[in-house]
Coordinates of C-alpha atoms and ligand atoms in Angstrom, one line a residue:
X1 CA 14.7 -26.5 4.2
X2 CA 15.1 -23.2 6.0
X3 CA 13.1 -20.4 5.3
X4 CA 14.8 -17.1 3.9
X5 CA 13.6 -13.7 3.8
X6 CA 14.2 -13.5 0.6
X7 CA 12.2 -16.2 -1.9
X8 CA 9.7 -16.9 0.6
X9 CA 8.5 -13.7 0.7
X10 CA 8.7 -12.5 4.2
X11 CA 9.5 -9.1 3.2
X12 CA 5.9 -7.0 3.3
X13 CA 4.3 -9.3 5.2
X14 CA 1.4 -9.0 7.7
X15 CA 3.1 -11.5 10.2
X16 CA 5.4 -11.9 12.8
X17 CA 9.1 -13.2 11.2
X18 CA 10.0 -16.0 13.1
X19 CA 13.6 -16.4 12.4
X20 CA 15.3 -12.6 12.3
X21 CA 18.3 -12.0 14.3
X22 CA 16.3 -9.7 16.4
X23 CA 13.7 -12.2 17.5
X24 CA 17.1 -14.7 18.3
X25 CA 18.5 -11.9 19.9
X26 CA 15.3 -11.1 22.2
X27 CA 15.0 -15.0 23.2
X28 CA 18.8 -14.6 24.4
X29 CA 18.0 -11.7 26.4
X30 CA 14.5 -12.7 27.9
X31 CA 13.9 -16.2 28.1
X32 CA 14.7 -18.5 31.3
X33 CA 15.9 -21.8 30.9
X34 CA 12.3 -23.5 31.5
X35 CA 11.0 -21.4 28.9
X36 CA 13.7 -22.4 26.4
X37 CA 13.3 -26.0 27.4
X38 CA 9.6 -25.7 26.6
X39 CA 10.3 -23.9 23.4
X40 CA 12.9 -26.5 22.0
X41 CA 10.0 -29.1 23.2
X42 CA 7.5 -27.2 20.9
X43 CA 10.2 -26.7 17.9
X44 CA 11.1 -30.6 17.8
X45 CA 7.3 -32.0 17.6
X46 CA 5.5 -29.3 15.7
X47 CA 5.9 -29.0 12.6
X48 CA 8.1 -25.8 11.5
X49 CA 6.5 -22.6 9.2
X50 CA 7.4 -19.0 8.6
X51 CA 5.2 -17.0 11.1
X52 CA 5.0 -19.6 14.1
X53 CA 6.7 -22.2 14.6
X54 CA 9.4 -22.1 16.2
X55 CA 7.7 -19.7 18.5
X56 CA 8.3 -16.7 20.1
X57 CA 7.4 -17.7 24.3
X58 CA 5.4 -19.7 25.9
X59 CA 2.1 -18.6 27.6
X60 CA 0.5 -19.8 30.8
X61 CA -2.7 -17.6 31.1
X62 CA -4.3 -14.4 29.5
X63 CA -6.9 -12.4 31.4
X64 CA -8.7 -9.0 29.7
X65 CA -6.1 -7.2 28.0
X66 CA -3.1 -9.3 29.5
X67 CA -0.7 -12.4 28.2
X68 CA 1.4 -14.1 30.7
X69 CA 4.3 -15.9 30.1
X70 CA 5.7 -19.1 32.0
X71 CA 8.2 -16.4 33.8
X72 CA 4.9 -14.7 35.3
X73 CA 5.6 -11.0 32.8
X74 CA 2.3 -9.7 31.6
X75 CA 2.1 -8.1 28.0
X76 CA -0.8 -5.7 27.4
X77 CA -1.7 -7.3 23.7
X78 CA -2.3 -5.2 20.9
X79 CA -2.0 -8.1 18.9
X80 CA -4.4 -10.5 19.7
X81 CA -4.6 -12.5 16.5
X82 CA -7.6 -10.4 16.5
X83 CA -9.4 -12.5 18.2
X84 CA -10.0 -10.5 21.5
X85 CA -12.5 -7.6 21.2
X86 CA -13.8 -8.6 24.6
X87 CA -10.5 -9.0 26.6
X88 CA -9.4 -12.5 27.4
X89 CA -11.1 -14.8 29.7
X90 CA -13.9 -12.7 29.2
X91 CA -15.8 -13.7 32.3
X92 CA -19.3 -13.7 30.6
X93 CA -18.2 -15.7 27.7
X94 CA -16.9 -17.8 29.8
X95 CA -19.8 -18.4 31.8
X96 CA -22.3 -18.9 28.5
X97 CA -19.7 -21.6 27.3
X98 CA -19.5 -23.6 30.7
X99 CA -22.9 -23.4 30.4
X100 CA -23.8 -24.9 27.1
X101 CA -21.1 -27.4 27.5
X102 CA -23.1 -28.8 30.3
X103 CA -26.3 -28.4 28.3
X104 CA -25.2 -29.6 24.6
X105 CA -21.9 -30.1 23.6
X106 CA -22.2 -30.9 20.1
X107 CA -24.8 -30.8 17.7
X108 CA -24.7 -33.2 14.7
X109 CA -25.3 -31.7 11.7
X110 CA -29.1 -33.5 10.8
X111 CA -30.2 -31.9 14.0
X112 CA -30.3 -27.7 14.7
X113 CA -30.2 -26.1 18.3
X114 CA -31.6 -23.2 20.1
X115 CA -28.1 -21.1 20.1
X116 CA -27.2 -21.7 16.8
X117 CA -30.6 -20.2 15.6
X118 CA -30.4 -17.8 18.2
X119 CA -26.9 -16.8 16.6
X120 CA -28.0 -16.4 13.2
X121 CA -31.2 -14.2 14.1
X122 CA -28.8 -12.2 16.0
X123 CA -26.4 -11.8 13.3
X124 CA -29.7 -10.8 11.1
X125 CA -30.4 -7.7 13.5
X126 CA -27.1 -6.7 13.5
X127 CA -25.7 -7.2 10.3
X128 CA -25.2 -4.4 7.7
X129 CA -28.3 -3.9 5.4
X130 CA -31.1 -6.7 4.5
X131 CA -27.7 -9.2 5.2
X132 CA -30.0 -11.8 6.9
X133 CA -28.9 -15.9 5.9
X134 CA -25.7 -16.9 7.4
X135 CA -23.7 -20.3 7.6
X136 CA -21.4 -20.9 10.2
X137 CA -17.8 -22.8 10.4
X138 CA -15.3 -23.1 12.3
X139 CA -12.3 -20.8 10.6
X140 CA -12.1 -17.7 8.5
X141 CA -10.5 -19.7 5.7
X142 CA -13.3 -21.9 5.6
X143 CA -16.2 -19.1 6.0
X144 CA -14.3 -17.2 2.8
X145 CA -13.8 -20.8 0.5
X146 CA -17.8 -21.1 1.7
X147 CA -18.6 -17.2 0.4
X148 CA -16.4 -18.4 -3.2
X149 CA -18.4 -21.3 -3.6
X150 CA -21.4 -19.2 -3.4
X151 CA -20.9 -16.8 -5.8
X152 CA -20.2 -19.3 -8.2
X153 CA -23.3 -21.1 -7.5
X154 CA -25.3 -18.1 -7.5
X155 CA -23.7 -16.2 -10.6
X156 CA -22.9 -19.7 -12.8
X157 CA -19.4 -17.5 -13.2
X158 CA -16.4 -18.3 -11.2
X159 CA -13.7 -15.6 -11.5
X160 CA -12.6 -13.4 -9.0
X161 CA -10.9 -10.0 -8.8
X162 CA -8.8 -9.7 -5.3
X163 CA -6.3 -7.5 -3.9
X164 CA -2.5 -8.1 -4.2
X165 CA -0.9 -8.1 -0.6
X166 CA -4.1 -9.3 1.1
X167 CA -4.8 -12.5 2.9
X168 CA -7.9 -14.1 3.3
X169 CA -6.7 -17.5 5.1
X170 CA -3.8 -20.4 4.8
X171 CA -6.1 -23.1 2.4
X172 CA -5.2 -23.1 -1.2
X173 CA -8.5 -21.7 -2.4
X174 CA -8.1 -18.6 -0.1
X175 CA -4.4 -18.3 -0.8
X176 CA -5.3 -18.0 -4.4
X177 CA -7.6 -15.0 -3.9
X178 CA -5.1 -13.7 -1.2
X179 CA -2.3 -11.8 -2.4
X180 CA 0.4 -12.8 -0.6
X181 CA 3.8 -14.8 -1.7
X182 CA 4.5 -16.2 1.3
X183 CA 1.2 -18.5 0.5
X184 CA 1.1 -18.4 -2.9
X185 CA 4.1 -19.4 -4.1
X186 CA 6.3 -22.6 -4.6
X187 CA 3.2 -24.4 -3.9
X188 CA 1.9 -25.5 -7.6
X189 CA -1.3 -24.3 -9.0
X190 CA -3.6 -21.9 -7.6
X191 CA -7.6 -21.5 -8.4
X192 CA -8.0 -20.8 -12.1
X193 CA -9.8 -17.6 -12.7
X194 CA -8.4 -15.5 -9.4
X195 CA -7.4 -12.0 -10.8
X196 CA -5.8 -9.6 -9.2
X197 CA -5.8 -5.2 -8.3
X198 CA -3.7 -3.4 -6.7
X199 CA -5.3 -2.4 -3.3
X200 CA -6.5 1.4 -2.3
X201 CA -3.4 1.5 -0.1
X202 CA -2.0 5.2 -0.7
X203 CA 0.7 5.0 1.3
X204 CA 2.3 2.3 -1.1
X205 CA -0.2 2.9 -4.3
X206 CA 1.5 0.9 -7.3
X207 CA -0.3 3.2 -9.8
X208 CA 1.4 6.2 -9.1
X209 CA -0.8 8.1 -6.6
X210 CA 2.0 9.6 -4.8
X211 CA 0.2 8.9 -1.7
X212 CA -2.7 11.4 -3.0
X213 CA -5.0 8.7 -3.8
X214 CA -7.0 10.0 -7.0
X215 CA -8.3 6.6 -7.3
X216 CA -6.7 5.3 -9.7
X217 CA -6.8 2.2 -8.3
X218 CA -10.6 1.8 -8.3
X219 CA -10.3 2.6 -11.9
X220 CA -8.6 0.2 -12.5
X221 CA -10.7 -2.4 -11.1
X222 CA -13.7 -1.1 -12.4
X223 CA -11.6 -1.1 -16.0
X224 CA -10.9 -5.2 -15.5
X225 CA -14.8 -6.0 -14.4
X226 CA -15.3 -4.5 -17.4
X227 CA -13.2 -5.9 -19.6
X228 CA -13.9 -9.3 -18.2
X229 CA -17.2 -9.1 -17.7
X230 CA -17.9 -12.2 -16.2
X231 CA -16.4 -11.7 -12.9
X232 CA -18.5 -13.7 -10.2
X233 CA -16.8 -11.8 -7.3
X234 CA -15.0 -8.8 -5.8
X235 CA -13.0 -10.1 -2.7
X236 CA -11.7 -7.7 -0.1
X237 CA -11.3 -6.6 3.0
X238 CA -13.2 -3.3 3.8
X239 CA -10.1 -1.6 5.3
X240 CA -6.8 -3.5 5.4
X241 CA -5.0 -4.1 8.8
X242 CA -2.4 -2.2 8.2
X243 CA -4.9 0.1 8.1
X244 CA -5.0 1.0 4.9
X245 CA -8.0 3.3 5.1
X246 CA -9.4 4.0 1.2
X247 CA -10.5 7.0 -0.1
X248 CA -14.2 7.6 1.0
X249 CA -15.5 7.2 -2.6
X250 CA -13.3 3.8 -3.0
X251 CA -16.0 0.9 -1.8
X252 CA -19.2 2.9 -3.0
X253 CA -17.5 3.5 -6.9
X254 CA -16.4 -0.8 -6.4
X255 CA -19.9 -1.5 -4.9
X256 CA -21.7 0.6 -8.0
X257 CA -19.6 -1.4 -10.6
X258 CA -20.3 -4.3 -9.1
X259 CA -23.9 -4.1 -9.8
X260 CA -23.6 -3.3 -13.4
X261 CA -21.2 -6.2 -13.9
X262 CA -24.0 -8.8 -12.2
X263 CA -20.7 -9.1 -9.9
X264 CA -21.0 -9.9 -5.8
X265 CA -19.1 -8.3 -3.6
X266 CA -17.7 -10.0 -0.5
X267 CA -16.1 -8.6 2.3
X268 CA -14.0 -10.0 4.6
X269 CA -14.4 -8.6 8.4
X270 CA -12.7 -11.6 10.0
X271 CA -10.2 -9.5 11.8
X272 CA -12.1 -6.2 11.7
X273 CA -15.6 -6.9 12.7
X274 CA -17.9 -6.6 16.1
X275 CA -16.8 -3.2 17.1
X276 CA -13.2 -2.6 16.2
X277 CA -13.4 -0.1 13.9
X278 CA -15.8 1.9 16.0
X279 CA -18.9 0.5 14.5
X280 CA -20.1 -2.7 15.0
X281 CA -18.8 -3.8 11.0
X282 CA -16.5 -2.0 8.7
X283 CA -19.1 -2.1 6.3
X284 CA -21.3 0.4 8.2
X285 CA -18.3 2.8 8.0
X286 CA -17.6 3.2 4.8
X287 CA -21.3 3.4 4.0
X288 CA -21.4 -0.1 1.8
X289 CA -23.2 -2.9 2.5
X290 CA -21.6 -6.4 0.5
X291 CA -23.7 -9.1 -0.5
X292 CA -22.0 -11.7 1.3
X293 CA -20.5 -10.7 4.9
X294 CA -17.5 -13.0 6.3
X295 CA -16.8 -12.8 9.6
X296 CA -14.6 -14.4 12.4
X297 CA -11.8 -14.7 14.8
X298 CA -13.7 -12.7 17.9
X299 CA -16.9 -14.2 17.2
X300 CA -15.6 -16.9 19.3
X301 CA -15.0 -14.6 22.2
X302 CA -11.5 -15.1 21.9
X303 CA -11.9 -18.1 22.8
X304 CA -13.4 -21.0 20.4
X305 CA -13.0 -21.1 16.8
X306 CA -15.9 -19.5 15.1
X307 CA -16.9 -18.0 11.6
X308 CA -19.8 -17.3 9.7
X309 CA -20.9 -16.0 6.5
X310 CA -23.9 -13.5 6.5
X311 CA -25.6 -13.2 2.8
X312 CA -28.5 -11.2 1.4
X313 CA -31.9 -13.8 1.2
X314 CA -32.0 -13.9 -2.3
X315 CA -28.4 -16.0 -2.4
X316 CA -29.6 -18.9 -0.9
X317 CA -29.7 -20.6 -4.1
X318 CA -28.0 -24.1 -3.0
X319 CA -30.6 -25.7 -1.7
X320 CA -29.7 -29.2 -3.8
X321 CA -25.6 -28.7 -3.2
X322 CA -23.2 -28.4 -0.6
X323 CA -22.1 -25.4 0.5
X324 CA -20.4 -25.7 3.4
X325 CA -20.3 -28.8 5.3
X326 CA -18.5 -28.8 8.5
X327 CA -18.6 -31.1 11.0
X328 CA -18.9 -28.5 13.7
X329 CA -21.4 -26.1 11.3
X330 CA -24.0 -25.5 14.3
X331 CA -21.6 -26.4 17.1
X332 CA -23.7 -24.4 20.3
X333 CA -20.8 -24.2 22.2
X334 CA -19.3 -22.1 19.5
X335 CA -22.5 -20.4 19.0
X336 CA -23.1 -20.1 22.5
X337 CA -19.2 -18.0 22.7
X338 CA -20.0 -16.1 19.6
X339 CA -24.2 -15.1 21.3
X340 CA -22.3 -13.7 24.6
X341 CA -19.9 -12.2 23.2
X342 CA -22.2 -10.1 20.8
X343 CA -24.4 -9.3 23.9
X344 CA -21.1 -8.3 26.0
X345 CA -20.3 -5.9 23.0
X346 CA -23.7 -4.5 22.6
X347 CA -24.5 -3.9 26.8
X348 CA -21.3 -2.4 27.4
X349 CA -21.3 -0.3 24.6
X350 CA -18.0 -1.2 23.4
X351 CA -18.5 0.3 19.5
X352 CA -19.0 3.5 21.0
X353 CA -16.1 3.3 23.2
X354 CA -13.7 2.0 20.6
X355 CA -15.1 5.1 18.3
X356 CA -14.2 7.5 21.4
X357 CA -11.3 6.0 22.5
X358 CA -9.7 5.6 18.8
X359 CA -10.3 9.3 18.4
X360 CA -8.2 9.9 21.4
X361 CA -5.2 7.9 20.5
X362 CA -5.0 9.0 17.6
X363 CA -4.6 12.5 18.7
X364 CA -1.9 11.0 20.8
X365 CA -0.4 8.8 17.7
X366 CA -0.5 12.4 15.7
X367 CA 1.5 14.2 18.4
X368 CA 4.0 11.3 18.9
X369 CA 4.5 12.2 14.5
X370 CA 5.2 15.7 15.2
X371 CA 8.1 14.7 17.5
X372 CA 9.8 11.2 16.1
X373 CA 11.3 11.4 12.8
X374 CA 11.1 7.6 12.1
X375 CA 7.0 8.2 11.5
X376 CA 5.9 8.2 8.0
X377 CA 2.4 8.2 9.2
X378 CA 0.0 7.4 11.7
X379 CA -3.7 6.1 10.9
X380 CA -6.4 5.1 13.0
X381 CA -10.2 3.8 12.6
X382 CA -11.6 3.2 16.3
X383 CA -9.2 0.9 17.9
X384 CA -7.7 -0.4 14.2
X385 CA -4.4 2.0 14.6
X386 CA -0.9 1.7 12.9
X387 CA 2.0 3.8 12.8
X388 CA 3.8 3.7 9.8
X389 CA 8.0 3.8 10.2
X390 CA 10.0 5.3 7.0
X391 CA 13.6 6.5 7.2
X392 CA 14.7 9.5 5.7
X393 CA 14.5 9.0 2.3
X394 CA 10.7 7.8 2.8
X395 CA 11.4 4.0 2.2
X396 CA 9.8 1.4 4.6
X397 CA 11.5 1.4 7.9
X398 CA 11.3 -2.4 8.1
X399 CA 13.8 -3.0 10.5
X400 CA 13.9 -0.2 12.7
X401 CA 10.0 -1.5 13.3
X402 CA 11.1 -4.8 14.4
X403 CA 13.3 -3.2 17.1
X404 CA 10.9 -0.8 18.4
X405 CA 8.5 -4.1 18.5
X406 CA 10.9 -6.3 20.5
X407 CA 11.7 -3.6 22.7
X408 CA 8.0 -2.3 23.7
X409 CA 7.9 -6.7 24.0
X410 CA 11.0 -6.1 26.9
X411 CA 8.4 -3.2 28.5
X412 CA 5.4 -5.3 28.5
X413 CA 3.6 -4.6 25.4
X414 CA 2.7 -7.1 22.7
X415 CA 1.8 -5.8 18.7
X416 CA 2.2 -6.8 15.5
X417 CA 4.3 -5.1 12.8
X418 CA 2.2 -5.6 9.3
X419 CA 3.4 -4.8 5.9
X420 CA 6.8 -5.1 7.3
X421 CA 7.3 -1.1 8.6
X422 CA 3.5 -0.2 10.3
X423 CA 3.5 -1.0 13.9
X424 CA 0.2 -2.5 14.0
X425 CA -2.2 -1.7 17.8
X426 CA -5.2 -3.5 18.3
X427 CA -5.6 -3.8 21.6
X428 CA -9.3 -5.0 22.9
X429 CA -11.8 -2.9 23.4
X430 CA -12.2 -3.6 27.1
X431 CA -9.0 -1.1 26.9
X432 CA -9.4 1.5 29.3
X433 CA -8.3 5.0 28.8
X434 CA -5.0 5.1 30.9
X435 CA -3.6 1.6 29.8
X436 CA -4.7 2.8 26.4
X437 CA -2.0 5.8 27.4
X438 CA 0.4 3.8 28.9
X439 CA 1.0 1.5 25.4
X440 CA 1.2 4.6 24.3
X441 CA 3.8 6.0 26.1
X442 CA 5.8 2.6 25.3
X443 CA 5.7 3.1 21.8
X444 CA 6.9 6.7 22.1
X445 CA 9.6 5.2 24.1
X446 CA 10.8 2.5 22.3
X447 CA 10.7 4.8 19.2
X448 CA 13.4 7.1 20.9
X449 CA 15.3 4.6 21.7
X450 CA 15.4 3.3 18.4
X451 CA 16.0 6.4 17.1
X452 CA 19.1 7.1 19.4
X453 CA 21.3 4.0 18.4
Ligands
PLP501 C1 -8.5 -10.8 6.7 C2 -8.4 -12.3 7.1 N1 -9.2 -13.2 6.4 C3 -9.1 -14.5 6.7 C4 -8.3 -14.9 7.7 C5 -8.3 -16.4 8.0 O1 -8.9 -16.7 9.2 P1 -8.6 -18.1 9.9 O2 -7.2 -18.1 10.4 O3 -9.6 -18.2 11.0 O4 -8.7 -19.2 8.9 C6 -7.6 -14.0 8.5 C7 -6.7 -14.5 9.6 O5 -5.7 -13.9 9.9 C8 -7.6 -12.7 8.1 O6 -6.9 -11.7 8.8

C-alpha cells in the first residue's frame, strides 16, 4: 500500500513528507550514485512509513551544529529531531558516556546507581516548582504513556482532554491523546476516554479568533472540564513547535481550572525543554508550573535515548503497582549523557544565550516579513522560531514551504517545515551569532527565489 497525501493525513503535519515530487526531485538533483545505492539498500530492508522511510540521504558524521552526508556536504541543522541543544558530538557528553561505559554499562533494574540518582536530584534543582520525583525511560512516548498511567492511578479517573493537531509519540496510547491523523487513523480503536480542544493556535484558531486570540479556546476547555467533571488529565505541550505561542493568560486560566476540577495537568517538554525556549523549561516561561513534567529527546545529549517524568511528591502514589517498567529505567550511561549534558547547558550559560540570541533573529525574521510577501508571520521564543508562508489570499503556503526547504537543503541548511506551511528553525544552542545569520540569510534567499518562479 502506498501512502497518499490525501487519507493518510499528511496534509498539516509536523513531519517531513517522504514521497512529494519535490523531495523525488531533490534526490535526482543531489544524490551520487553511492548514495542512491545506500538509499535503495535502506528502502528494501526497512520497513516503509510516512515520515522516514524511504529516506531522504544518508549521513556519515555530525559534529556541533553540522550533518554530513556520504558526499562530504555539511548542513547547519535546524532540525535536529530536537534532540541537539548541545551541538552534535558534544565533546563533554561524549567524554561522560565513554566514561560510564567503562565504569557501568547497565544497571538492572533491582539495583540503583550513582548517576541515575545523581540525575534525578539534578532534575529536582532544576525543575519548575516543588517538581521533585522523576522516573526515567528510554523515549518520549514511553515517559508520556508513564505520566497517563499516573494520573489515573493518582486521580482513580482516567479521561483526558488533549489538543487536536498535537503529537505526543508513535505508541497507541499517545496517539490517542495526540491529535494527529496520520497516527490516529485507520488503525482501530484508540484509548477510551481521550477528549479533545482545539489548541491556542491563533494563527489557525478553529473557534473563530480571527487570529486575535480572545481565548476562546481556553474557554472552551475550561467549559468541557466542567461539563465532564471527571477529567484525570490536561495533556499539552506548553508551546507547540510550530511555535504556536498562546495568549499569556492561556496556561495560567487552564492551570486554575485544573485545580478546581481535581484535574492534573501534564506538560510535555520533550522537544522544548533544557534551554530552547530561552529558559531552561517552557514552563518557567509562561509562568505555570504542571504537576507532572515530561521531558526528552536532548536529555540524551543528542546522543542516547533518554526521557523522564518529573512529578510533584505528593503523586507518588504507586508504590504497590507498576508504573513504568523499563528495562533500561536507570540505565547510567543514559543518565550519565543526560547529567553532562545539563551541566554543559548550565556552565555555558546556554538559556541565556538562546534568550539573547532568539531576540536577535527574530528582529532579523521580522525584517525578512517586511520585505517577502510569501510571510504570513514570523514567531520566535529563544531559539524555538518559525516563519509562517501564506499566499495572497492568506491560505497556508504549503508547497511554496517545501521548495524554499529543499532549496536552503541545496545551500547547506537543514529544517523542518511543521503544520505543512511554517518553516520550522531550531538550530542548537551552541549556535553562534554569525552562523545563526548565515541560516538566515539562506532562508531570505531561498524565499526570493521561491518567490521569483
Ligand atoms: C511533543 C512530543 N512529544 C512526544 C514525542 C515522542 O518522543 P519519542 O520519539 O522519543 O517517543 C515527540 C517526538 O517527536 C514530541 O515532539
Amino acid at each position: 500500500m502506498t501512502a497518499g497525501p490525501g487519507p493518510h493525513g499528511f496534509e498539516g503535519i509536523e513531519g517531513d513528507v517522504n514521497v512529494s515530487p519535490e523531495r523525488g526531485a531533490w534526490r535526482e538533483r543531489h544524490l551520487d550514485a553511492e548514495s542512491r545505492r545506500w538509499l535503495d539498500e535502506d528502502a528494501r530492508y526497512f520497513l516503509h512509513q510516512a515520515l522516514s522511510t524511504p529516506c531522504l540521504n544518508v549521513l556519515a558524521r555530525a559534529d556541533g551544529i553540522y550533518l554530513e552526508d556520504l558526499a562530504g556536504r555539511r548542513y547547519m541543522d535546524f532540525h535536529g529531531n530536537s534532540v541537539h541543544q548541545v551541538g552534535f558530538g558534544n565533546p563533554a557528553v561524549l567524554a561522560a558516556v565513554k566514561a560510564q561505559l567503562d565504569q557501568l554499562g547497565f544497571s538492572p533494574r533491582r539495583y540503583t546507581n550513582v548517576p541515575a540518582i545523581e540525575l534525578a536530584r539534578t532534575l529536582a534543582r532544576i525543575a519548575p516548582g516543588a517538581l521533585g520525583k522523576s522516573l526515567f525511560c528510554p523515549s518520549g512516548a514511553a515517559a508520556v504513556g508513564m505520566a497517563l498511567r499516573l494520573a489515573r492511578a493518582a486521580t482513580g479517573r482516567h479521561k483526558t482532554l488533549s489538543m487536536w493537531d498535537a503529537f505526543h509519540g508513535a505508541s497507541l496510547d499517545t496517539s490517542s491523546v495526540g491529535g494527529e491523523r496520520m497516527f490516529r487513523g485507520d488503525i482501530g480503536p484508540l484509548l477510551p476516554g481521550t477528549e479533545h480542544v482545539p489548541p491556542p493556535d491563533a494563527a489557525r484558531c478553529a473557534l473563530g479568533c480571527g487570529g486575535r486570540c480572545d481565548l476562546r479556546c481556553a474557554g472552551y476547555l475550561e467549559y468541557v472540564l466542567d461539563k465532564e467533571g471527571d477529567v484525570a488529565a490536561v495533556v499539552a505541550e506548553p508551546v507547540r513547535s510550530t511555535p504556536a505561542i498562546p495568549h499569556p493568560d492561556y496556561w495560567p486560566r487552564i492551570r486554575a481550572a485544573c485545580d478546581r476540577a481535581g484535574t492534573l495537568l501534564i506538560f510535555d517538554e520533550i522537544p522544548q525543554c533544557l534551554g530552547r525556549t530561552g529558559r531552561m523549561f517552557v514552563s518557567e516561561r509562561i509562568g505555570v508550573v504542571p504537576d507532572v513534567l515530561v521531558l526528552g529527546k536532548g536529555l540524551g545529549g543528542g546522543i542516547l535515548p533518554m526521557a523522564a517524568i518529573v512529578a510533584r511528591p505528593e503523586l507518588d502514589v504507586m508504590a504497590d503497582r507498576a508504573l513504568g517498567h523499563y528495562t533500561h529505567e536507570k540505565n547510567p550511561v543514559t543518565c550519565a549523557a543526560a547529567l553532562a549534558t545539563i551541566a554543559h547547558i548550565e556552565a555555558e550559560g546556554l538559556v541565556e544565550h538562546a534568550r539573547v540570541l532568539g531576540d536577535h533573529a527574530l528582529g532579523l525574521m521580522q525584517e525578512m516579513a517586511r520585505r517577502h510577501r510569501l510571510i504570513g508571520d514570523v514567531r520566535g521564543l529563544g531559539l524555538l522560531m518559525g516563519i509562517a508562508l501564506v499566499r495572497d489570499g492568506g491560505e497556508p503556503a504549503n508547497a511554496e514551504a517545501e521548495r524554499v526547504m529543499y532549496r536552503a537543503l541545496e545551500r547547506g541548511l537543514s529544517f523542518k517545515v511543521s503544520a505543512g506551511n511554517v518553516l520550522t528553525l531550531t538550530p542548537p544552542l551552541v549556535i553562534g551569532r554569525a552562523e545563526l545569520e548565515r541560516a538566515l540569510a539562506i532562508v531570505d534567499e531561498c524565499l526570493s527565489v521561491v518567490e521569483r518562479a
